[in-house]
């Protein structure tokens, strides 16, 4: 018997595998342009102040720390550390910010907040379950719950509007670099 005849000796199950395996593997292999990891939540707050965008800062690395100052009504400033580099301070440089540091590999996976014409309250939850809250706990403002659309993604950078306060904020989620 020569090798060309052997194909007729495949059992039905072998034949099925022969036909189905390439189809199945084609079905589960996803080309890069079909994969989505980026999503955006926001913008939460008012329309005054000047637009800011820290998209360039994400090139410095993952978010590793935050500095946030608040008074009895509002979030006064926010500064984000990307890798080893601190962003510009959005809002006022007055007031004493609270600083939180993330562990290596830790990232923000949820932000709960509240706003009126300005951002009043922000609570950041990490993928290790830690929660860091800033600003007054109660007011009549509108609440929000910002989360990434895709699993295994984290906060990569923020954008928004600021002046002497943080007027508005938005959250950009993506894979950790
Ligand atoms: C400034 C100015 C406004 C902004 C507030 C609060 C005091 O006014 O930039 O446009 O709304 O600060 O950030």
mmCIF file of C-alpha atoms and ligand atoms in Angstrom:
data_model
loop_
_atom_site.group_PDB
_atom_site.id
_atom_site.type_symbol
_atom_site.label_atom_id
_atom_site.label_comp_id
_atom_site.label_asym_id
_atom_site.label_seq_id
_atom_site.Cartn_x
_atom_site.Cartn_y
_atom_site.Cartn_z
ATOM 1 C CA UNK A 1 0.000 0.000 0.000
ATOM 2 C CA UNK A 2 1.438 3.358 -0.849
ATOM 3 C CA UNK A 3 1.237 6.431 1.311
ATOM 4 C CA UNK A 4 -1.457 8.103 -0.782
ATOM 5 C CA UNK A 5 -3.959 5.344 -0.119
ATOM 6 C CA UNK A 6 -3.593 5.591 3.681
ATOM 7 C CA UNK A 7 -5.887 8.592 3.949
ATOM 8 C CA UNK A 8 -8.833 6.281 3.143
ATOM 9 C CA UNK A 9 -7.948 4.260 6.219
ATOM 10 C CA UNK A 10 -8.546 7.135 8.685
ATOM 11 C CA UNK A 11 -11.277 6.290 11.158
ATOM 12 C CA UNK A 12 -14.336 8.593 11.129
ATOM 13 C CA UNK A 13 -13.159 10.282 14.385
ATOM 14 C CA UNK A 14 -9.682 10.876 12.959
ATOM 15 C CA UNK A 15 -11.265 12.339 9.841
ATOM 16 C CA UNK A 16 -13.436 14.615 11.969
ATOM 17 C CA UNK A 17 -10.400 15.843 13.897
ATOM 18 C CA UNK A 18 -8.539 16.308 10.642
ATOM 19 C CA UNK A 19 -11.313 18.556 9.336
ATOM 20 C CA UNK A 20 -12.333 20.307 12.550
ATOM 21 C CA UNK A 21 -9.010 21.095 14.215
ATOM 22 C CA UNK A 22 -7.878 23.665 11.645
ATOM 23 C CA UNK A 23 -11.340 25.272 11.770
ATOM 24 C CA UNK A 24 -11.383 25.375 15.577
ATOM 25 C CA UNK A 25 -7.906 26.800 15.838
ATOM 26 C CA UNK A 26 -8.825 29.399 13.219
ATOM 27 C CA UNK A 27 -11.863 30.254 15.335
ATOM 28 C CA UNK A 28 -9.932 30.827 18.571
ATOM 29 C CA UNK A 29 -6.973 32.621 17.075
ATOM 30 C CA UNK A 30 -7.829 36.312 17.197
ATOM 31 C CA UNK A 31 -5.813 38.677 15.066
ATOM 32 C CA UNK A 32 -4.531 41.780 16.904
ATOM 33 C CA UNK A 33 -6.947 44.171 15.194
ATOM 34 C CA UNK A 34 -9.906 42.283 16.689
ATOM 35 C CA UNK A 35 -8.671 42.661 20.279
ATOM 36 C CA UNK A 36 -9.794 45.694 22.255
ATOM 37 C CA UNK A 37 -8.426 46.740 25.637
ATOM 38 C CA UNK A 38 -8.875 50.525 25.732
ATOM 39 C CA UNK A 39 -11.983 52.104 27.166
ATOM 40 C CA UNK A 40 -12.963 55.467 28.585
ATOM 41 C CA UNK A 41 -15.219 56.576 31.450
ATOM 42 C CA UNK A 42 -16.355 60.165 31.775
ATOM 43 C CA UNK A 43 -16.228 63.039 31.660
ATOM 44 C CA UNK A 44 -17.552 63.685 35.171
ATOM 45 C CA UNK A 45 -17.931 67.282 36.344
ATOM 46 C CA UNK A 46 -18.569 70.769 35.012
ATOM 47 C CA UNK A 47 -17.620 72.498 31.778
ATOM 48 C CA UNK A 48 -15.504 75.385 33.169
ATOM 49 C CA UNK A 49 -11.735 75.451 33.532
ATOM 50 C CA UNK A 50 -9.221 74.372 30.899
ATOM 51 C CA UNK A 51 -9.049 70.963 29.261
ATOM 52 C CA UNK A 52 -6.129 68.738 30.304
ATOM 53 C CA UNK A 53 -5.031 65.358 28.978
ATOM 54 C CA UNK A 54 -2.270 63.142 30.399
ATOM 55 C CA UNK A 55 -2.194 60.673 27.489
ATOM 56 C CA UNK A 56 1.489 61.471 26.843
ATOM 57 C CA UNK A 57 2.332 60.638 30.472
ATOM 58 C CA UNK A 58 1.306 56.994 30.019
ATOM 59 C CA UNK A 59 4.530 56.575 28.001
ATOM 60 C CA UNK A 60 6.439 57.096 31.302
ATOM 61 C CA UNK A 61 4.969 53.856 32.648
ATOM 62 C CA UNK A 62 2.066 52.495 34.678
ATOM 63 C CA UNK A 63 0.402 54.670 37.312
ATOM 64 C CA UNK A 64 2.439 54.154 40.499
ATOM 65 C CA UNK A 65 1.156 56.866 42.862
ATOM 66 C CA UNK A 66 -1.396 59.660 43.325
ATOM 67 C CA UNK A 67 -1.357 63.001 45.108
ATOM 68 C CA UNK A 68 -4.761 64.510 45.742
ATOM 69 C CA UNK A 69 -5.699 67.583 47.785
ATOM 70 C CA UNK A 70 -9.259 68.401 48.861
ATOM 71 C CA UNK A 71 -10.952 71.138 50.863
ATOM 72 C CA UNK A 72 -14.265 70.741 52.705
ATOM 73 C CA UNK A 73 -16.222 70.903 49.415
ATOM 74 C CA UNK A 74 -14.085 69.939 46.449
ATOM 75 C CA UNK A 75 -11.076 68.103 45.059
ATOM 76 C CA UNK A 76 -8.568 70.970 44.803
ATOM 77 C CA UNK A 77 -5.790 69.205 42.896
ATOM 78 C CA UNK A 78 -4.691 65.906 41.417
ATOM 79 C CA UNK A 79 -1.219 64.784 40.390
ATOM 80 C CA UNK A 80 -0.482 61.314 39.021
ATOM 81 C CA UNK A 81 2.850 59.492 39.013
ATOM 82 C CA UNK A 82 3.554 57.465 35.828
ATOM 83 C CA UNK A 83 6.511 55.159 36.369
ATOM 84 C CA UNK A 84 8.956 57.474 38.171
ATOM 85 C CA UNK A 85 7.581 60.728 36.722
ATOM 86 C CA UNK A 86 4.980 62.974 38.299
ATOM 87 C CA UNK A 87 2.447 64.647 35.993
ATOM 88 C CA UNK A 88 1.559 68.321 36.094
ATOM 89 C CA UNK A 89 -0.638 69.243 39.022
ATOM 90 C CA UNK A 90 -4.188 69.840 37.795
ATOM 91 C CA UNK A 91 -5.962 72.363 40.017
ATOM 92 C CA UNK A 92 -4.334 74.522 42.699
ATOM 93 C CA UNK A 93 -0.901 73.969 44.121
ATOM 94 C CA UNK A 94 -2.228 75.334 47.444
ATOM 95 C CA UNK A 95 -3.321 72.890 50.117
ATOM 96 C CA UNK A 96 -1.534 69.783 51.304
ATOM 97 C CA UNK A 97 -2.135 66.717 49.150
ATOM 98 C CA UNK A 98 -2.455 63.166 50.443
ATOM 99 C CA UNK A 99 -0.183 60.749 48.653
ATOM 100 C CA UNK A 100 -0.829 57.062 48.007
ATOM 101 C CA UNK A 101 1.695 54.637 46.495
ATOM 102 C CA UNK A 102 0.765 51.501 44.612
ATOM 103 C CA UNK A 103 2.620 48.189 44.849
ATOM 104 C CA UNK A 104 4.382 46.883 41.729
ATOM 105 C CA UNK A 105 1.727 45.378 39.455
ATOM 106 C CA UNK A 106 -1.110 47.026 41.374
ATOM 107 C CA UNK A 107 -3.483 49.195 39.322
ATOM 108 C CA UNK A 108 -6.740 51.085 39.706
ATOM 109 C CA UNK A 109 -9.771 49.144 38.486
ATOM 110 C CA UNK A 110 -12.638 51.322 39.702
ATOM 111 C CA UNK A 111 -13.231 54.962 40.623
ATOM 112 C CA UNK A 112 -16.313 55.985 42.589
ATOM 113 C CA UNK A 113 -16.963 59.697 42.697
ATOM 114 C CA UNK A 114 -19.282 62.649 42.999
ATOM 115 C CA UNK A 115 -19.479 65.996 41.230
ATOM 116 C CA UNK A 116 -21.531 69.151 40.800
ATOM 117 C CA UNK A 117 -19.888 71.843 38.649
ATOM 118 C CA UNK A 118 -16.587 70.588 40.113
ATOM 119 C CA UNK A 119 -15.285 67.214 41.226
ATOM 120 C CA UNK A 120 -16.124 66.720 44.911
ATOM 121 C CA UNK A 121 -15.095 63.219 45.844
ATOM 122 C CA UNK A 122 -12.968 60.417 44.355
ATOM 123 C CA UNK A 123 -12.436 56.878 45.708
ATOM 124 C CA UNK A 124 -9.965 54.697 43.820
ATOM 125 C CA UNK A 125 -10.136 50.898 44.160
ATOM 126 C CA UNK A 126 -7.174 48.744 43.114
ATOM 127 C CA UNK A 127 -6.905 45.221 41.724
ATOM 128 C CA UNK A 128 -5.531 44.221 45.144
ATOM 129 C CA UNK A 129 -8.742 45.448 46.775
ATOM 130 C CA UNK A 130 -7.298 48.565 48.379
ATOM 131 C CA UNK A 131 -9.501 51.681 48.406
ATOM 132 C CA UNK A 132 -8.227 55.269 48.634
ATOM 133 C CA UNK A 133 -10.820 58.016 49.138
ATOM 134 C CA UNK A 134 -10.401 61.796 48.825
ATOM 135 C CA UNK A 135 -12.753 64.706 49.443
ATOM 136 C CA UNK A 136 -15.855 65.231 51.570
ATOM 137 C CA UNK A 137 -17.926 62.076 51.995
ATOM 138 C CA UNK A 138 -21.404 63.630 51.702
ATOM 139 C CA UNK A 139 -23.132 66.237 49.520
ATOM 140 C CA UNK A 140 -25.985 66.534 47.064
ATOM 141 C CA UNK A 141 -23.726 66.029 44.019
ATOM 142 C CA UNK A 142 -24.195 63.438 41.297
ATOM 143 C CA UNK A 143 -22.428 60.136 41.943
ATOM 144 C CA UNK A 144 -20.627 58.018 39.362
ATOM 145 C CA UNK A 145 -19.022 54.589 39.206
ATOM 146 C CA UNK A 146 -16.255 54.371 36.597
ATOM 147 C CA UNK A 147 -14.933 50.942 35.597
ATOM 148 C CA UNK A 148 -13.022 49.599 32.593
ATOM 149 C CA UNK A 149 -15.032 47.878 29.865
ATOM 150 C CA UNK A 150 -12.509 45.049 29.411
ATOM 151 C CA UNK A 151 -11.227 42.599 32.058
ATOM 152 C CA UNK A 152 -7.560 42.707 33.100
ATOM 153 C CA UNK A 153 -7.315 46.425 32.261
ATOM 154 C CA UNK A 154 -6.462 49.279 34.641
ATOM 155 C CA UNK A 155 -6.390 53.061 34.800
ATOM 156 C CA UNK A 156 -3.619 54.233 32.439
ATOM 157 C CA UNK A 157 -4.166 58.016 32.466
ATOM 158 C CA UNK A 158 -6.638 60.769 33.245
ATOM 159 C CA UNK A 159 -8.001 63.767 31.369
ATOM 160 C CA UNK A 160 -10.467 66.464 32.337
ATOM 161 C CA UNK A 161 -10.841 70.171 33.049
ATOM 162 C CA UNK A 162 -9.144 72.250 35.721
ATOM 163 C CA UNK A 163 -8.556 75.772 36.969
ATOM 164 C CA UNK A 164 -8.169 76.559 40.647
ATOM 165 C CA UNK A 165 -10.072 73.280 41.216
ATOM 166 C CA UNK A 166 -10.538 70.021 39.306
ATOM 167 C CA UNK A 167 -13.672 70.928 37.344
ATOM 168 C CA UNK A 168 -14.061 67.561 35.621
ATOM 169 C CA UNK A 169 -12.254 64.244 35.235
ATOM 170 C CA UNK A 170 -12.262 61.280 32.855
ATOM 171 C CA UNK A 171 -10.595 57.857 33.163
ATOM 172 C CA UNK A 172 -8.747 56.014 30.392
ATOM 173 C CA UNK A 173 -8.363 52.261 30.896
ATOM 174 C CA UNK A 174 -6.021 49.888 29.121
ATOM 175 C CA UNK A 175 -3.624 46.961 29.694
ATOM 176 C CA UNK A 176 -0.729 47.518 32.086
ATOM 177 C CA UNK A 177 2.395 48.194 29.994
HETATM 178 C C1 LIG B 1 -10.813 79.338 37.813
HETATM 179 C C2 LIG B 1 -11.114 79.231 36.325
HETATM 180 C C3 LIG B 1 -12.478 78.623 36.109
HETATM 181 C C4 LIG B 1 -12.564 77.294 36.853
HETATM 182 C C5 LIG B 1 -12.223 77.499 38.326
HETATM 183 C C6 LIG B 1 -12.197 76.178 39.086
HETATM 184 C C7 LIG B 1 -11.449 80.613 39.723
HETATM 185 O O1 LIG B 1 -11.700 80.278 38.383
HETATM 186 O O2 LIG B 1 -10.134 78.446 35.709
HETATM 187 O O3 LIG B 1 -12.734 78.414 34.726
HETATM 188 O O4 LIG B 1 -13.887 76.780 36.745
HETATM 189 O O5 LIG B 1 -10.927 78.066 38.441
HETATM 190 O O6 LIG B 1 -11.228 75.311 38.582
#
